[in-house]
Amino acid sequence: MSVLRINKLTKKYGKLTAVDQLDLSIEQGQVYGILGPNGSGKTTTLGMILEVVAPTSGSFEWFGGMSNVEARQNIGSILETPCFYSYLTASQNLRIIAHIKKCGTDGIDKILKQVNLYERRNDKFKTYSLGMKQRLSLAAALLSDPPVLMLDEPTNGLDPEGIAEVRELIKGIADQGKTIIMASHLLDEVQKVCTDFCILRKGVKLHEGSVHEILGDTNSVEISSEDIDTLLPSVESFEGIEKIERSNGSLMAFLKEGYSAKDVNAFCFDKGITLQRLIPQSKSLEQEFLKILKEND
Ligand code: ATP
């Protein structure tokens, strides 16, 4: 089911085009990452689809044509930290927000458990770490059990532990079947959390696709043994090898389609070669990202 379709959405601030003719399509269940450096138009895009920024031109459609007012009730968003009362506890703050959102307070404990704040629910907000505050923001967005969650740079400013916690939490929320739309300038974050993504640069979409597809398997494997000089000609004679290169004291074997690291291992074993290293290579989003930027230069 279509969650969001964006058609030629554009935002100009005077001479600056912050978002330029953007087309996007987001389906139910996707964790969709809008990836781009600072100033590439991510926040402006989220602002427009939440109707807090007026588009210059173009359009968007939530849930196959639902009215925007109705659609908003199906979206939990954290574009900025909600205003929590510093002298109230997590439970009290969520109760106030539930009251404002008219969504009942029964689920609060469950949500506090989900965001791992249940133990600290009776502590005052002002005693919380930044990571805990961010998790409470997520809890507030989840209160009305919205099918769609929208996040802007969800791990900004957090330490590595806080980053890992928030990422795990987002993945857990996605596993419940919710659609998540998030802006991030962190490749690593998009690679770890998202199923699909687009790349924005200066408001222009350079690429769109599935994270899995772009990363895929390179079908190459790093191998080494005690004696690389004898390993090289032996492995070269394996029928599954397309190409083999030396690389930092190891060999990089590029395999023909239908062959895998397991076949290389079996071949070496049959030849009486003990491999010290057998590491299937996978691509990183960083390499692919740089490639895409280069192609669009
Ligand atoms: P960041 O991660 O730094 O927030 P971003 O990708 O979210 O970056 P935007 O905040 O959407 O990017 O900004 C896109 C461009 O639009 C930037 O050049 C920014 O300076 C400009 N911009 C954003 N809001 C305004 C505004 N209210 N008035 C003028 N220019 C703006």
GROMACS .gro file of C-alpha atoms and ligand atoms in nm:
model
  328
    1MET     CA    1   0.000   0.000   0.000
    2SER     CA    2   0.124   0.348  -0.082
    3VAL     CA    3   0.197   0.557   0.225
    4LEU     CA    4   0.328   0.865   0.051
    5ARG     CA    5   0.366   0.986  -0.306
    6ILE     CA    6   0.553   1.307  -0.370
    7ASN     CA    7   0.524   1.469  -0.713
    8LYS     CA    8   0.766   1.736  -0.830
    9LEU     CA    9   0.771   1.895  -0.487
   10THR     CA   10   0.971   2.218  -0.489
   11LYS     CA   11   1.059   2.476  -0.228
   12LYS     CA   12   1.234   2.800  -0.311
   13TYR     CA   13   1.363   3.050  -0.058
   14GLY     CA   14   1.420   3.355  -0.276
   15LYS     CA   15   1.687   3.252  -0.527
   16LEU     CA   16   1.776   2.935  -0.339
   17THR     CA   17   1.600   2.616  -0.442
   18ALA     CA   18   1.603   2.407  -0.122
   19VAL     CA   19   1.403   2.119  -0.275
   20ASP     CA   20   1.395   2.079  -0.651
   21GLN     CA   21   1.119   1.885  -0.833
   22LEU     CA   22   1.135   1.597  -0.589
   23ASP     CA   23   0.954   1.273  -0.675
   24LEU     CA   24   0.938   1.004  -0.407
   25SER     CA   25   0.730   0.702  -0.337
   26ILE     CA   26   0.712   0.536   0.003
   27GLU     CA   27   0.534   0.207   0.063
   28GLN     CA   28   0.394   0.054   0.380
   29GLY     CA   29   0.653  -0.122   0.597
   30GLN     CA   30   0.954   0.056   0.451
   31VAL     CA   31   1.213   0.224   0.668
   32TYR     CA   32   1.285   0.502   0.424
   33GLY     CA   33   1.600   0.709   0.465
   34ILE     CA   34   1.636   1.052   0.311
   35LEU     CA   35   2.012   1.077   0.297
   36GLY     CA   36   2.206   1.392   0.223
   37PRO     CA   37   2.463   1.632   0.361
   38ASN     CA   38   2.368   1.936   0.567
   39GLY     CA   39   2.164   2.180   0.365
   40SER     CA   40   2.053   1.925   0.105
   41GLY     CA   41   1.683   1.984   0.173
   42LYS     CA   42   1.591   1.694   0.402
   43THR     CA   43   1.427   1.896   0.678
   44THR     CA   44   1.250   2.118   0.425
   45THR     CA   45   1.109   1.804   0.258
   46LEU     CA   46   0.983   1.664   0.589
   47GLY     CA   47   0.842   2.007   0.676
   48MET     CA   48   0.645   2.020   0.350
   49ILE     CA   49   0.494   1.674   0.383
   50LEU     CA   50   0.390   1.761   0.739
   51GLU     CA   51   0.246   2.092   0.616
   52VAL     CA   52   0.461   2.312   0.835
   53VAL     CA   53   0.648   2.445   0.530
   54ALA     CA   54   0.444   2.564   0.229
   55PRO     CA   55   0.568   2.416  -0.102
   56THR     CA   56   0.645   2.654  -0.388
   57SER     CA   57   0.508   2.398  -0.632
   58GLY     CA   58   0.438   2.028  -0.669
   59SER     CA   59   0.218   1.803  -0.460
   60PHE     CA   60   0.211   1.503  -0.231
   61GLU     CA   61  -0.048   1.249  -0.134
   62TRP     CA   62  -0.072   1.048   0.190
   63PHE     CA   63  -0.228   0.700   0.203
   64GLY     CA   64  -0.357   0.704  -0.155
   65GLY     CA   65  -0.543   1.033  -0.124
   66MET     CA   66  -0.648   1.068   0.240
   67SER     CA   67  -0.717   1.426   0.348
   68ASN     CA   68  -0.412   1.587   0.504
   69VAL     CA   69  -0.594   1.643   0.834
   70GLU     CA   70  -0.684   1.275   0.859
   71ALA     CA   71  -0.337   1.171   0.742
   72ARG     CA   72  -0.173   1.376   1.018
   73GLN     CA   73  -0.352   1.160   1.274
   74ASN     CA   74  -0.171   0.861   1.130
   75ILE     CA   75   0.176   1.010   1.154
   76GLY     CA   76   0.392   1.035   1.464
   77SER     CA   77   0.672   1.278   1.409
   78ILE     CA   78   0.979   1.408   1.581
   79LEU     CA   79   1.099   1.701   1.379
   80GLU     CA   80   1.217   1.864   1.695
   81THR     CA   81   1.216   1.758   2.059
   82PRO     CA   82   0.867   1.801   2.200
   83CYS     CA   83   0.834   2.043   2.490
   84PHE     CA   84   0.862   1.827   2.797
   85TYR     CA   85   0.827   1.974   3.144
   86SER     CA   86   1.167   1.944   3.308
   87TYR     CA   87   1.030   1.912   3.662
   88LEU     CA   88   0.782   1.637   3.572
   89THR     CA   89   0.860   1.267   3.528
   90ALA     CA   90   0.847   1.069   3.202
   91SER     CA   91   0.511   0.919   3.302
   92GLN     CA   92   0.364   1.258   3.387
   93ASN     CA   93   0.493   1.416   3.066
   94LEU     CA   94   0.349   1.136   2.853
   95ARG     CA   95   0.015   1.163   3.033
   96ILE     CA   96  -0.003   1.532   2.944
   97ILE     CA   97   0.084   1.461   2.581
   98ALA     CA   98  -0.171   1.176   2.568
   99HIS     CA   99  -0.430   1.422   2.698
  100ILE     CA  100  -0.339   1.678   2.430
  101LYS     CA  101  -0.345   1.411   2.160
  102LYS     CA  102  -0.669   1.268   2.303
  103CYS     CA  103  -0.529   0.917   2.280
  104GLY     CA  104  -0.577   0.769   2.626
  105THR     CA  105  -0.315   0.680   2.885
  106ASP     CA  106  -0.353   0.301   2.902
  107GLY     CA  107  -0.060   0.227   2.674
  108ILE     CA  108   0.191   0.454   2.849
  109ASP     CA  109   0.365   0.186   3.057
  110LYS     CA  110   0.397  -0.042   2.757
  111ILE     CA  111   0.552   0.236   2.552
  112LEU     CA  112   0.788   0.329   2.836
  113LYS     CA  113   0.902  -0.033   2.843
  114GLN     CA  114   0.946  -0.033   2.466
  115VAL     CA  115   1.175   0.271   2.475
  116ASN     CA  116   1.357   0.131   2.776
  117LEU     CA  117   1.259   0.409   3.016
  118TYR     CA  118   1.020   0.214   3.239
  119GLU     CA  119   1.271   0.183   3.522
  120ARG     CA  120   1.328   0.559   3.515
  121ARG     CA  121   0.964   0.654   3.455
  122ASN     CA  122   0.928   0.829   3.791
  123ASP     CA  123   1.245   1.037   3.759
  124LYS     CA  124   1.219   1.398   3.657
  125PHE     CA  125   1.283   1.479   3.291
  126LYS     CA  126   1.565   1.721   3.385
  127THR     CA  127   1.769   1.430   3.522
  128TYR     CA  128   1.764   1.245   3.189
  129SER     CA  129   2.059   1.202   2.952
  130LEU     CA  130   2.022   1.325   2.595
  131GLY     CA  131   1.968   0.967   2.479
  132MET     CA  132   1.687   0.921   2.733
  133LYS     CA  133   1.529   1.249   2.623
  134GLN     CA  134   1.542   1.131   2.263
  135ARG     CA  135   1.382   0.799   2.359
  136LEU     CA  136   1.109   0.986   2.545
  137SER     CA  137   1.047   1.188   2.227
  138LEU     CA  138   1.002   0.860   2.043
  139ALA     CA  139   0.765   0.744   2.316
  140ALA     CA  140   0.560   1.063   2.272
  141ALA     CA  141   0.543   1.005   1.896
  142LEU     CA  142   0.431   0.646   1.952
  143LEU     CA  143   0.152   0.734   2.198
  144SER     CA  144  -0.127   0.738   1.945
  145ASP     CA  145   0.008   0.417   1.786
  146PRO     CA  146   0.053   0.582   1.445
  147PRO     CA  147   0.125   0.355   1.147
  148VAL     CA  148   0.384   0.606   1.020
  149LEU     CA  149   0.671   0.759   1.213
  150MET     CA  150   0.875   1.049   1.083
  151LEU     CA  151   1.217   1.127   1.230
  152ASP     CA  152   1.471   1.398   1.155
  153GLU     CA  153   1.832   1.302   1.237
  154PRO     CA  154   1.718   1.071   1.518
  155THR     CA  155   2.066   1.017   1.665
  156ASN     CA  156   2.202   1.370   1.640
  157GLY     CA  157   2.418   1.464   1.936
  158LEU     CA  158   2.406   1.122   2.100
  159ASP     CA  159   2.708   0.925   2.222
  160PRO     CA  160   2.783   0.584   2.064
  161GLU     CA  161   2.577   0.398   2.324
  162GLY     CA  162   2.283   0.635   2.279
  163ILE     CA  163   2.312   0.602   1.900
  164ALA     CA  164   2.306   0.222   1.921
  165GLU     CA  165   2.003   0.231   2.156
  166VAL     CA  166   1.801   0.463   1.936
  167ARG     CA  167   1.888   0.262   1.622
  168GLU     CA  168   1.783  -0.064   1.786
  169LEU     CA  169   1.465   0.103   1.898
  170ILE     CA  170   1.386   0.224   1.546
  171LYS     CA  171   1.446  -0.125   1.409
  172GLY     CA  172   1.217  -0.269   1.678
  173ILE     CA  173   0.944  -0.022   1.586
  174ALA     CA  174   0.985  -0.111   1.217
  175ASP     CA  175   0.957  -0.481   1.305
  176GLN     CA  176   0.608  -0.407   1.437
  177GLY     CA  177   0.514  -0.318   1.080
  178LYS     CA  178   0.525   0.058   1.108
  179THR     CA  179   0.649   0.268   0.820
  180ILE     CA  180   0.936   0.495   0.916
  181ILE     CA  181   1.053   0.797   0.721
  182MET     CA  182   1.377   0.940   0.848
  183ALA     CA  183   1.623   1.208   0.741
  184SER     CA  184   1.988   1.146   0.810
  185HIS     CA  185   2.325   1.272   0.698
  186LEU     CA  186   2.488   0.952   0.828
  187LEU     CA  187   2.552   0.685   0.567
  188ASP     CA  188   2.621   0.432   0.833
  189GLU     CA  189   2.286   0.502   0.997
  190VAL     CA  190   2.093   0.459   0.672
  191GLN     CA  191   2.288   0.140   0.598
  192LYS     CA  192   2.212  -0.006   0.941
  193VAL     CA  193   1.852   0.102   0.985
  194CYS     CA  194   1.683   0.163   0.650
  195THR     CA  195   1.534  -0.072   0.394
  196ASP     CA  196   1.509   0.195   0.123
  197PHE     CA  197   1.664   0.532   0.067
  198CYS     CA  198   1.717   0.828  -0.159
  199ILE     CA  199   2.012   1.061  -0.185
  200LEU     CA  200   1.953   1.435  -0.196
  201ARG     CA  201   2.213   1.691  -0.295
  202LYS     CA  202   2.125   2.060  -0.311
  203GLY     CA  203   1.758   1.965  -0.314
  204VAL     CA  204   1.795   1.728  -0.610
  205LYS     CA  205   1.738   1.354  -0.585
  206LEU     CA  206   2.045   1.175  -0.718
  207HIS     CA  207   1.944   0.819  -0.646
  208GLU     CA  208   1.659   0.611  -0.507
  209GLY     CA  209   1.643   0.241  -0.430
  210SER     CA  210   1.666  -0.041  -0.181
  211VAL     CA  211   1.960  -0.052   0.060
  212HIS     CA  212   1.987  -0.427   0.015
  213GLU     CA  213   2.004  -0.399  -0.363
  214ILE     CA  214   2.272  -0.135  -0.368
  215LEU     CA  215   2.483  -0.322  -0.117
  216GLY     CA  216   2.419  -0.672  -0.250
  217ASP     CA  217   2.708  -0.916  -0.258
  218THR     CA  218   3.012  -0.823  -0.460
  219ASN     CA  219   3.083  -1.193  -0.502
  220SER     CA  220   3.444  -1.150  -0.412
  221VAL     CA  221   3.635  -1.310  -0.131
  222GLU     CA  222   3.956  -1.223   0.049
  223ILE     CA  223   4.179  -1.524   0.107
  224SER     CA  224   4.523  -1.588   0.246
  225SER     CA  225   4.741  -1.877   0.350
  226GLU     CA  226   5.088  -1.921   0.496
  227ASP     CA  227   5.245  -1.891   0.151
  228ILE     CA  228   5.063  -1.650  -0.079
  229ASP     CA  229   5.303  -1.719  -0.368
  230THR     CA  230   5.195  -2.081  -0.393
  231LEU     CA  231   4.832  -2.003  -0.308
  232LEU     CA  232   4.795  -1.766  -0.605
  233PRO     CA  233   4.863  -2.012  -0.891
  234SER     CA  234   4.668  -2.289  -0.716
  235VAL     CA  235   4.355  -2.080  -0.669
  236GLU     CA  236   4.394  -1.930  -1.013
  237SER     CA  237   4.332  -2.275  -1.157
  238PHE     CA  238   3.989  -2.294  -0.988
  239GLU     CA  239   3.718  -2.278  -1.254
  240GLY     CA  240   3.500  -2.043  -1.044
  241ILE     CA  241   3.756  -1.763  -1.047
  242GLU     CA  242   3.694  -1.465  -1.271
  243LYS     CA  243   3.997  -1.264  -1.162
  244ILE     CA  244   4.243  -1.271  -0.876
  245GLU     CA  245   4.453  -0.986  -0.737
  246ARG     CA  246   4.705  -0.936  -0.460
  247SER     CA  247   4.584  -0.700  -0.190
  248ASN     CA  248   4.771  -0.610   0.131
  249GLY     CA  249   4.931  -0.947   0.191
  250SER     CA  250   4.613  -1.137   0.094
  251LEU     CA  251   4.446  -1.228  -0.231
  252MET     CA  252   4.120  -1.086  -0.354
  253ALA     CA  253   3.937  -1.346  -0.560
  254PHE     CA  254   3.650  -1.227  -0.780
  255LEU     CA  255   3.414  -1.514  -0.846
  256LYS     CA  256   3.202  -1.607  -1.144
  257GLU     CA  257   2.828  -1.607  -1.100
  258GLY     CA  258   2.702  -1.913  -0.913
  259TYR     CA  259   3.022  -1.955  -0.710
  260SER     CA  260   3.069  -1.852  -0.350
  261ALA     CA  261   3.335  -1.837  -0.078
  262LYS     CA  262   3.229  -2.188   0.023
  263ASP     CA  263   3.336  -2.325  -0.318
  264VAL     CA  264   3.676  -2.156  -0.289
  265ASN     CA  265   3.719  -2.312   0.053
  266ALA     CA  266   3.624  -2.660  -0.074
  267PHE     CA  267   3.862  -2.625  -0.370
  268CYS     CA  268   4.154  -2.528  -0.143
  269PHE     CA  269   4.069  -2.806   0.100
  270ASP     CA  270   4.080  -3.061  -0.183
  271LYS     CA  271   4.420  -2.928  -0.286
  272GLY     CA  272   4.546  -2.967   0.069
  273ILE     CA  273   4.571  -2.591   0.124
  274THR     CA  274   4.477  -2.456   0.465
  275LEU     CA  275   4.338  -2.104   0.437
  276GLN     CA  276   4.419  -1.861   0.716
  277ARG     CA  277   4.162  -1.616   0.598
  278LEU     CA  278   3.837  -1.649   0.400
  279ILE     CA  279   3.630  -1.332   0.414
  280PRO     CA  280   3.339  -1.275   0.173
  281GLN     CA  281   3.339  -0.906   0.081
  282SER     CA  282   3.034  -0.687   0.099
  283LYS     CA  283   2.998  -0.337  -0.034
  284SER     CA  284   2.955  -0.043   0.196
  285LEU     CA  285   2.701   0.228   0.136
  286GLU     CA  286   2.989   0.474   0.160
  287GLN     CA  287   3.161   0.331  -0.149
  288GLU     CA  288   2.833   0.326  -0.339
  289PHE     CA  289   2.742   0.676  -0.220
  290LEU     CA  290   3.072   0.817  -0.344
  291LYS     CA  291   3.023   0.637  -0.675
  292ILE     CA  292   2.676   0.790  -0.715
  293LEU     CA  293   2.808   1.139  -0.632
  294LYS     CA  294   3.087   1.094  -0.887
  295GLU     CA  295   2.844   0.978  -1.155
  296ASN     CA  296   2.639   1.293  -1.094
  297ASP     CA  297   2.929   1.540  -1.098
  298ATP     P1  298   2.044   2.001   0.791
  298ATP     O1  299   2.078   1.858   0.812
  298ATP     O2  300   2.162   2.093   0.807
  298ATP     O3  301   1.921   2.049   0.859
  298ATP     P2  302   1.888   1.967   0.553
  298ATP     O4  303   1.930   1.869   0.449
  298ATP     O5  304   1.779   1.929   0.643
  298ATP     O6  305   2.015   2.013   0.633
  298ATP     P3  306   1.738   2.202   0.499
  298ATP     O7  307   1.738   2.244   0.643
  298ATP     O8  308   1.613   2.150   0.441
  298ATP     O9  309   1.854   2.097   0.472
  298ATP    O10  310   1.789   2.327   0.413
  298ATP     C1  311   1.799   2.325   0.272
  298ATP     C2  312   1.846   2.463   0.223
  298ATP    O11  313   1.742   2.557   0.244
  298ATP     C3  314   1.967   2.517   0.299
  298ATP    O12  315   2.051   2.583   0.208
  298ATP     C4  316   1.907   2.612   0.399
  298ATP    O13  317   1.998   2.715   0.430
  298ATP     C5  318   1.786   2.665   0.325
  298ATP     N1  319   1.677   2.704   0.415
  298ATP     C6  320   1.611   2.622   0.499
  298ATP     N2  321   1.514   2.689   0.565
  298ATP     C7  322   1.520   2.817   0.521
  298ATP     C8  323   1.447   2.937   0.551
  298ATP     N3  324   1.345   2.936   0.638
  298ATP     N4  325   1.481   3.050   0.486
  298ATP     C9  326   1.583   3.050   0.396
  298ATP     N5  327   1.656   2.942   0.363
  298ATP    C10  328   1.625   2.827   0.424
   0.00000   0.00000   0.00000
